mmCIF file of C-alpha atoms in Angstrom:
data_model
loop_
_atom_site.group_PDB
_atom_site.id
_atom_site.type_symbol
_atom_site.label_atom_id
_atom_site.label_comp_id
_atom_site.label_asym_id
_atom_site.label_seq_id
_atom_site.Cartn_x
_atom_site.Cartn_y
_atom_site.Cartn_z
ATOM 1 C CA UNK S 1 23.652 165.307 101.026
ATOM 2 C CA UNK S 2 23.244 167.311 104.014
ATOM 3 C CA UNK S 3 20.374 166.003 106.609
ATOM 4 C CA UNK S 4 17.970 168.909 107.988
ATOM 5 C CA UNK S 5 18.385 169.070 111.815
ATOM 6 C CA UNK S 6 14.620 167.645 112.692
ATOM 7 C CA UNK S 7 15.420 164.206 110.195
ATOM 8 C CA UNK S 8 18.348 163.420 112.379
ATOM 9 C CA UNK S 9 16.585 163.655 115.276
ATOM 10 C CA UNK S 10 13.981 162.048 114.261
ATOM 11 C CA UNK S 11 16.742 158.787 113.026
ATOM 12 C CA UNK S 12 18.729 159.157 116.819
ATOM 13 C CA UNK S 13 15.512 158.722 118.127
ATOM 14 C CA UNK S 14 14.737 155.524 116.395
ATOM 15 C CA UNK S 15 18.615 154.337 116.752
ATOM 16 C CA UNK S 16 18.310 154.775 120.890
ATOM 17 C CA UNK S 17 14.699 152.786 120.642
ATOM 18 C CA UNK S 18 16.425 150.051 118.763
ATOM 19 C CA UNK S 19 19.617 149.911 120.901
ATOM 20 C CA UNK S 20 17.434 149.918 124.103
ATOM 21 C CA UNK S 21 15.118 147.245 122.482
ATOM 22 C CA UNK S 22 18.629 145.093 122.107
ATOM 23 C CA UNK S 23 19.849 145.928 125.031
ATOM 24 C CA UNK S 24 16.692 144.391 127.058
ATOM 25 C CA UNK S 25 16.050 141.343 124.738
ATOM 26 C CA UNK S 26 20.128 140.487 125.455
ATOM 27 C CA UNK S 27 19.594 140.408 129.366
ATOM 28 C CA UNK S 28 16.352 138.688 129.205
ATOM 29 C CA UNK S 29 17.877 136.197 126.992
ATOM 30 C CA UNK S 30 21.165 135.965 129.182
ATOM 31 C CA UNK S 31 19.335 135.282 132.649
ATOM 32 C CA UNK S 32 16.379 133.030 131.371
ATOM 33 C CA UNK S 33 16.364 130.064 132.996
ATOM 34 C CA UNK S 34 17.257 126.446 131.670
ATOM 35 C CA UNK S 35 14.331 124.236 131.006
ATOM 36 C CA UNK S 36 15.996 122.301 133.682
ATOM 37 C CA UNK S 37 15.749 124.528 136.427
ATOM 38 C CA UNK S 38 12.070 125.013 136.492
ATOM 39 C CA UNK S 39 11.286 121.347 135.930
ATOM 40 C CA UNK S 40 9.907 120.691 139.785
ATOM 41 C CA UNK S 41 7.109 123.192 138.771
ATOM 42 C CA UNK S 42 5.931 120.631 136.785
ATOM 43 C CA UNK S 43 6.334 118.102 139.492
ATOM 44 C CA UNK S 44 4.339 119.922 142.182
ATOM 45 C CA UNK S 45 1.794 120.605 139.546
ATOM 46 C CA UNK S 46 1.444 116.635 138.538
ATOM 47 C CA UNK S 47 -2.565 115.601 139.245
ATOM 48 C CA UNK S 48 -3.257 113.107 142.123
ATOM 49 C CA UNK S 49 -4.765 109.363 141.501
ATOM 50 C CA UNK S 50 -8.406 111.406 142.115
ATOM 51 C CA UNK S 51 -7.657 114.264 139.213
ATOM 52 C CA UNK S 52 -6.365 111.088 136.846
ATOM 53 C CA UNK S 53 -9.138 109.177 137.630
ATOM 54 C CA UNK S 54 -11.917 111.798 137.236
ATOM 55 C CA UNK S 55 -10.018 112.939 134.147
ATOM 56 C CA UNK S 56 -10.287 109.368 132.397
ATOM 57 C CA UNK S 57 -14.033 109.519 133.085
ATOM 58 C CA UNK S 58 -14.709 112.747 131.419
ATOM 59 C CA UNK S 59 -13.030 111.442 128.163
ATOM 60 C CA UNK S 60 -14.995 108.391 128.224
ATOM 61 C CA UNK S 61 -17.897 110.495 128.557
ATOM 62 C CA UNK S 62 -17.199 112.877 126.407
ATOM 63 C CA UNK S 63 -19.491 112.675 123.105
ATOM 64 C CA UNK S 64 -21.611 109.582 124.397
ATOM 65 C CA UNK S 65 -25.580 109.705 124.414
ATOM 66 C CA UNK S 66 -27.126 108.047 127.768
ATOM 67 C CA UNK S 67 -29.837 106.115 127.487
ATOM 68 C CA UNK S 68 -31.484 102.970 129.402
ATOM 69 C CA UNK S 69 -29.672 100.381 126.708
ATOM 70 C CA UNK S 70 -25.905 101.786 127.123
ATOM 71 C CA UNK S 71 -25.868 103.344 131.036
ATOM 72 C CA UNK S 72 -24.987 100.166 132.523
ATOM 73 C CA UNK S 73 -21.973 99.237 129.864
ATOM 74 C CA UNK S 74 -21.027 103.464 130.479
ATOM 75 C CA UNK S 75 -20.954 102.893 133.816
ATOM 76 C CA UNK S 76 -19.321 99.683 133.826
ATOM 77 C CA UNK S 77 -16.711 101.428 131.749
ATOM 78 C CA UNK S 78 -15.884 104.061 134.418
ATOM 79 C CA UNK S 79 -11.904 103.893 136.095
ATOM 80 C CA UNK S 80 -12.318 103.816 140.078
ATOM 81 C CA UNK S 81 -9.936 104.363 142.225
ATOM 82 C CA UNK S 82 -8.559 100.714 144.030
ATOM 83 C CA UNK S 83 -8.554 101.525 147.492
ATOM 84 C CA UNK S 84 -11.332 104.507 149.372
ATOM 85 C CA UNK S 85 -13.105 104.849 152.568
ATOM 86 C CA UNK S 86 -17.072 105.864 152.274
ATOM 87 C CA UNK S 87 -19.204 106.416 154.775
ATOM 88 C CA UNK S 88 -22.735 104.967 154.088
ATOM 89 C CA UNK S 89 -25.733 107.207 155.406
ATOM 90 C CA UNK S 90 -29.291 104.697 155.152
ATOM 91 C CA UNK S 91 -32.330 106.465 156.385
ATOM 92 C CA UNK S 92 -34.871 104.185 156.508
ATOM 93 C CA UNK S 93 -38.581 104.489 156.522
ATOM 94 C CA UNK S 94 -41.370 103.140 158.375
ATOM 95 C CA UNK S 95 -44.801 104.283 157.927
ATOM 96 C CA UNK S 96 -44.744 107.883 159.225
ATOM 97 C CA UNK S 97 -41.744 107.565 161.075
ATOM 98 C CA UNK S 98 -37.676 106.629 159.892
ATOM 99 C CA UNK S 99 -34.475 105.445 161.239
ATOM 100 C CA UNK S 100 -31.088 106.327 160.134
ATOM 101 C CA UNK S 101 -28.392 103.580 160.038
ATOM 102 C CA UNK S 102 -24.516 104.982 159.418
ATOM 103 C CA UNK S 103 -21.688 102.766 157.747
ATOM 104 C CA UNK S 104 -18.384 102.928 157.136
ATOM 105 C CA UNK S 105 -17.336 100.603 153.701
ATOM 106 C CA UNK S 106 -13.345 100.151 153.259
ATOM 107 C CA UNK S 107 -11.529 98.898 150.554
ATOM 108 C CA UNK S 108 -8.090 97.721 149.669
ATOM 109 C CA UNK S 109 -6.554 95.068 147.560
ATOM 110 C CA UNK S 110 -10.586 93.918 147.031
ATOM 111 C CA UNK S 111 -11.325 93.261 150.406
ATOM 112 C CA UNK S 112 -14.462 95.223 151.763
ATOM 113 C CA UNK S 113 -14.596 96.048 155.356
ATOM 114 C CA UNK S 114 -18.237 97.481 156.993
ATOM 115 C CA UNK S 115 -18.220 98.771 160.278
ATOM 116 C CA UNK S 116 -21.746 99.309 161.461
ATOM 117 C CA UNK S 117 -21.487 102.464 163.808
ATOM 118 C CA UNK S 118 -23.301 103.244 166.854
ATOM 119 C CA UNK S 119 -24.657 106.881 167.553
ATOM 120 C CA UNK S 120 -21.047 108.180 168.866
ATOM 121 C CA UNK S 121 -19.484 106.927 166.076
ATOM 122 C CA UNK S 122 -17.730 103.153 166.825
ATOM 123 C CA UNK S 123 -18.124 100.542 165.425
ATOM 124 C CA UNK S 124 -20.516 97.869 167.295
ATOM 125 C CA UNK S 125 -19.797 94.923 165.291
ATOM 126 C CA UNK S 126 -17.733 94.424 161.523
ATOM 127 C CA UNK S 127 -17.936 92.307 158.699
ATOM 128 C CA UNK S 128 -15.401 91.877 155.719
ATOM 129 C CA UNK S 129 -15.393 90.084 152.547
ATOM 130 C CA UNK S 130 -12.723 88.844 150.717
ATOM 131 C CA UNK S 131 -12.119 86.432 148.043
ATOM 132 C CA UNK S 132 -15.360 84.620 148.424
ATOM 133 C CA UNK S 133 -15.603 84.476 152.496
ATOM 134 C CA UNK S 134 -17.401 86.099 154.908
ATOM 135 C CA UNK S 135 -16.222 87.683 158.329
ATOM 136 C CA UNK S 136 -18.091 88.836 161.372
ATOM 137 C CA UNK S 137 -16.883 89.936 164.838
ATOM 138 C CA UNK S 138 -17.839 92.102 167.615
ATOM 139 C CA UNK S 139 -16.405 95.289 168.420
ATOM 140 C CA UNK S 140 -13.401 94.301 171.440
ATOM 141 C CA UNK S 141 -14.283 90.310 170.350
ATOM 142 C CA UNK S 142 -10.726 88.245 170.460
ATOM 143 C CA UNK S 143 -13.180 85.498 167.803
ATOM 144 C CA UNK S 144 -14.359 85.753 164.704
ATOM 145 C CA UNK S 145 -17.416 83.995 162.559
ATOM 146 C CA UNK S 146 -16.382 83.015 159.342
ATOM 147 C CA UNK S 147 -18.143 81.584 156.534
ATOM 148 C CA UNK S 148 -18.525 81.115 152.484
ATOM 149 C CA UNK S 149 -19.815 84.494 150.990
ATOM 150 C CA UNK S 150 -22.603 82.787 148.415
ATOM 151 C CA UNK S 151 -24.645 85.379 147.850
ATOM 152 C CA UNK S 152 -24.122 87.996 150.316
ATOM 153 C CA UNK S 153 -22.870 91.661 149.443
ATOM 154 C CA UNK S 154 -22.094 94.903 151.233
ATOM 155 C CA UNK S 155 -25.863 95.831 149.371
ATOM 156 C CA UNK S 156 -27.889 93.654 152.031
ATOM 157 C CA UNK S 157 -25.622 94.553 154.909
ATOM 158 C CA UNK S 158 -24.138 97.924 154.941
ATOM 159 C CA UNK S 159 -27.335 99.032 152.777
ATOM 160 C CA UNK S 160 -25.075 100.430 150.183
ATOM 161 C CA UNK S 161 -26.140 99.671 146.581
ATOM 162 C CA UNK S 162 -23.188 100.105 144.584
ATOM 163 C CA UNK S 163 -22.508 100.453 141.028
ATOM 164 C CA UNK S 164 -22.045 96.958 140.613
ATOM 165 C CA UNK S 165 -25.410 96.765 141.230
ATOM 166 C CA UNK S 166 -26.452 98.846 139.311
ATOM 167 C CA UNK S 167 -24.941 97.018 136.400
ATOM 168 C CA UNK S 168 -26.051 93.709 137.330
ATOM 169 C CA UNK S 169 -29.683 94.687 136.956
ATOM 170 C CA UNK S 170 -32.115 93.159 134.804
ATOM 171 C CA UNK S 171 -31.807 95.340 131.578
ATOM 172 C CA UNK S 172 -35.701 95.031 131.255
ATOM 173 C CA UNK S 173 -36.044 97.252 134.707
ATOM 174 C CA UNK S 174 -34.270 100.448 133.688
ATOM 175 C CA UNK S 175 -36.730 102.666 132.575
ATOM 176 C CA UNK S 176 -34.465 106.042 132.313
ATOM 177 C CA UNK S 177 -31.082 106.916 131.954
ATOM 178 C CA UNK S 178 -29.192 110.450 131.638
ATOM 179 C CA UNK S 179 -26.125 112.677 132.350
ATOM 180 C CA UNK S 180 -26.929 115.601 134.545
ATOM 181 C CA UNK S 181 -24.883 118.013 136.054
ATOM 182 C CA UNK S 182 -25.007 119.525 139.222
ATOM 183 C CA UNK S 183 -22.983 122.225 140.326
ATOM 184 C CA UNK S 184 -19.448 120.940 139.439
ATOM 185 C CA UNK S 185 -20.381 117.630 138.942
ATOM 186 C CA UNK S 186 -21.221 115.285 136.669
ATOM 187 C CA UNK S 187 -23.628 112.519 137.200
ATOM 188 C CA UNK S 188 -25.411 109.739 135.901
ATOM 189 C CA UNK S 189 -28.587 108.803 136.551
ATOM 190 C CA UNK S 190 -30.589 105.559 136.506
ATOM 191 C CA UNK S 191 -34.278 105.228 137.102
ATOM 192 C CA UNK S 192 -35.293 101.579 137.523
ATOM 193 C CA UNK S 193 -39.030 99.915 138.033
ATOM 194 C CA UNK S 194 -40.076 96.081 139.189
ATOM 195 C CA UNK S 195 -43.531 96.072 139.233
ATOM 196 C CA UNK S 196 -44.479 98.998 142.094
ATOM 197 C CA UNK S 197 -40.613 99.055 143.534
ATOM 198 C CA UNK S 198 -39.059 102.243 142.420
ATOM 199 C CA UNK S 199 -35.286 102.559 142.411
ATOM 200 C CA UNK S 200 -33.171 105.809 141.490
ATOM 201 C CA UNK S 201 -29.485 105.773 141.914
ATOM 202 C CA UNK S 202 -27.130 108.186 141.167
ATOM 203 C CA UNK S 203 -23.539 107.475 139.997
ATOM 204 C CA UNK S 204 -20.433 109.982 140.113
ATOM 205 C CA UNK S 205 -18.451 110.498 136.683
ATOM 206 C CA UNK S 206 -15.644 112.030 139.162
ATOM 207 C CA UNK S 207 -15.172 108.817 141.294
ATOM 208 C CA UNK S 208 -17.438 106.382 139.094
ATOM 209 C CA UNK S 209 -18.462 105.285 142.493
ATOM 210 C CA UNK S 210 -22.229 105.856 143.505
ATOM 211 C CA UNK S 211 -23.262 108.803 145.522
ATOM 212 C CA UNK S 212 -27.328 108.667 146.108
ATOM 213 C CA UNK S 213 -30.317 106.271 146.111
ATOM 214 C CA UNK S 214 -33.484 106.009 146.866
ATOM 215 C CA UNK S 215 -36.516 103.569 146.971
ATOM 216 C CA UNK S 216 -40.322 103.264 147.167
ATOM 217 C CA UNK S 217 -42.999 100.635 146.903
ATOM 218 C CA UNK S 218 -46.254 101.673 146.043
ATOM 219 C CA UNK S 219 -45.488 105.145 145.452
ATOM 220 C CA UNK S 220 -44.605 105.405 149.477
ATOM 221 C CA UNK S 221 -40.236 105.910 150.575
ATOM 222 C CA UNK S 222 -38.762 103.184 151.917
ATOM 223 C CA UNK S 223 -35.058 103.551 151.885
ATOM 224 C CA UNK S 224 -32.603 106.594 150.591
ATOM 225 C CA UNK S 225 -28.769 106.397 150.653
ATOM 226 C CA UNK S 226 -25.980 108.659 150.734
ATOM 227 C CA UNK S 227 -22.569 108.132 150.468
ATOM 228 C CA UNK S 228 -19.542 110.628 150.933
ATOM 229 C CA UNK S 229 -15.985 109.273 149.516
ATOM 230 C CA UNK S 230 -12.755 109.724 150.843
ATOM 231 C CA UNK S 231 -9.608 109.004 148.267
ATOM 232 C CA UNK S 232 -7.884 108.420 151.936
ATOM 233 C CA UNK S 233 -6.443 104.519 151.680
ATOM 234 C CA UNK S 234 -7.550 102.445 154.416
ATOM 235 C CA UNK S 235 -4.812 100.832 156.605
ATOM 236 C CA UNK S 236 -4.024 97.265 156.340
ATOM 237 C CA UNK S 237 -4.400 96.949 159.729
ATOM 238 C CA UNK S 238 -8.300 97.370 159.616
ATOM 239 C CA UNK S 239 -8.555 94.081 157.426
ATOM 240 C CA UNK S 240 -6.703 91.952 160.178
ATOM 241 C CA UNK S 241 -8.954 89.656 162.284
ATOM 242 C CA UNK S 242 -9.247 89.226 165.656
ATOM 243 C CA UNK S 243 -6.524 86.826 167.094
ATOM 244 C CA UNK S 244 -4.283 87.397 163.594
ATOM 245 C CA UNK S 245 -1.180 89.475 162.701
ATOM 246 C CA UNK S 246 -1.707 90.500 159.264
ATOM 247 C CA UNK S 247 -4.187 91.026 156.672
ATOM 248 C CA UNK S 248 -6.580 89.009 155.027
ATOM 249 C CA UNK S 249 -4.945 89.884 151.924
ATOM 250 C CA UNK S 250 -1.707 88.305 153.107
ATOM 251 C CA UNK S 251 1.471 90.034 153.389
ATOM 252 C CA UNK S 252 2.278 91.500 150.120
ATOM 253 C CA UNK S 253 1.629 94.842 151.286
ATOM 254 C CA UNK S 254 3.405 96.246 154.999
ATOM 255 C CA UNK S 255 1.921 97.259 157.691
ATOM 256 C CA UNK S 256 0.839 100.536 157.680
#
């Protein structure tokens, strides 16, 4: 049968599409890289401790209903990271007027270090915690107080409630719980009340760590709280007292 001049055309047309479709899925398929060659994309895209940390908290909260009878188990719940520097902001009220009082809490390997800072910044005197004793010193001082913790906590002295206290409230005195969001972030929020003392405290799903509070009495301010986390690890050298050569902790980690 003899083809008509536009049909075979028409069929070399389709024949050089075809061949030139070949011809580019044969390169592409020659020079595509080995799975192996690209694997330190995936390396330089692996999250940090912070991104793991803040990821594990959204998937515990994903789903759950706040309210006063579960917020202190949820935030209980919460992964943190081991080791962070905050710096504590207290303003404190008096009557018409208010002070503000700045801290520096550091952490590592459960020991808690607070530097109370002076206006420029140093630190005038520190205390530290760890493993059931209590540490005091003056900035410069070659001696060091030390004493049985008991009771005391880096709430009474650095004036920075934490989420531990939070969950070691009386269940009775949380009148409001709830999951807000603001901007980017996710927070939960507890609303407390002993008799005329009001307490609100805010916790951070990214860092489960707390980030605001504030108190009243009689419907008056008496104390708010702000603290800004750093994921930067403290060096072991800043829970060394005066007069010793390594940490409190003992040597299991090196010197940094």
């Amino acid at each position: 049968m003899k083809l008509k001049a536009p049909l075979i055309a028409a069929i070399g047309a389709l024949l050089l599409v075809g061949a030139l479709f070949l011809s580019l899925f044969l390169s592409t398929a020659a020079y595509r890289p080995d799975e192996s060659q690209i694997a330190y994309l995936s390396g330089q895209a692996q999250p940090s401790e912070t991104d793991k940390i803040a990821g594990r908290n959204m998937e515990i909260m994903g789903g759950v209903q706040i309210d006063p009878n579960n917020v202190q188990r949820v935030i209980a719940s919460l992964s943190r990271a081991e080791s962070y520097i905050a710096t504590v902001t207290s303003r404190l009220y008096y009557g018409e007027t208010s002070g503000i009082r700045v801290s520096r809490l550091s952490v590592r390997n459960g020991a808690h270090r607070i530097d109370h800072l002076s206006q420029t910044g140093t630190a005038e005197y520190t205390e530290l915690l760890y493993n059931g004793v209590y540490y005091a010193w003056r900035n410069g001082a070659g001696r060091y107080y030390q004493g049985v913790q008991g009771d005391f906590t880096t709430d009474q002295q650095a004036m920075l409630p934490t989420y531990e206290t939070v969950c070691a409230l009386p269940p009775e005195q949380i009148i409001g719980a709830a999951l807000v969001q603001e901007g980017e972030e996710l927070f939960i929020t507890v609303d407390t009340q002993d008799g005329t003392n009001i307490g609100i405290y805010k916790i951070s799903v990214q860092t489960g760590l707390l980030r605001t509070a504030s108190f009243s009495q009689d419907g008056k301010m008496t104390r708010a709280v702000d603290v800004a986390v750093s994921a930067e690890q403290p060096l072991d050298a800043l829970f060394i007292l005066p007069g010793e050569f390594v940490p409190v902790y003992g040597t299991e980690n090196k010197l940094n």
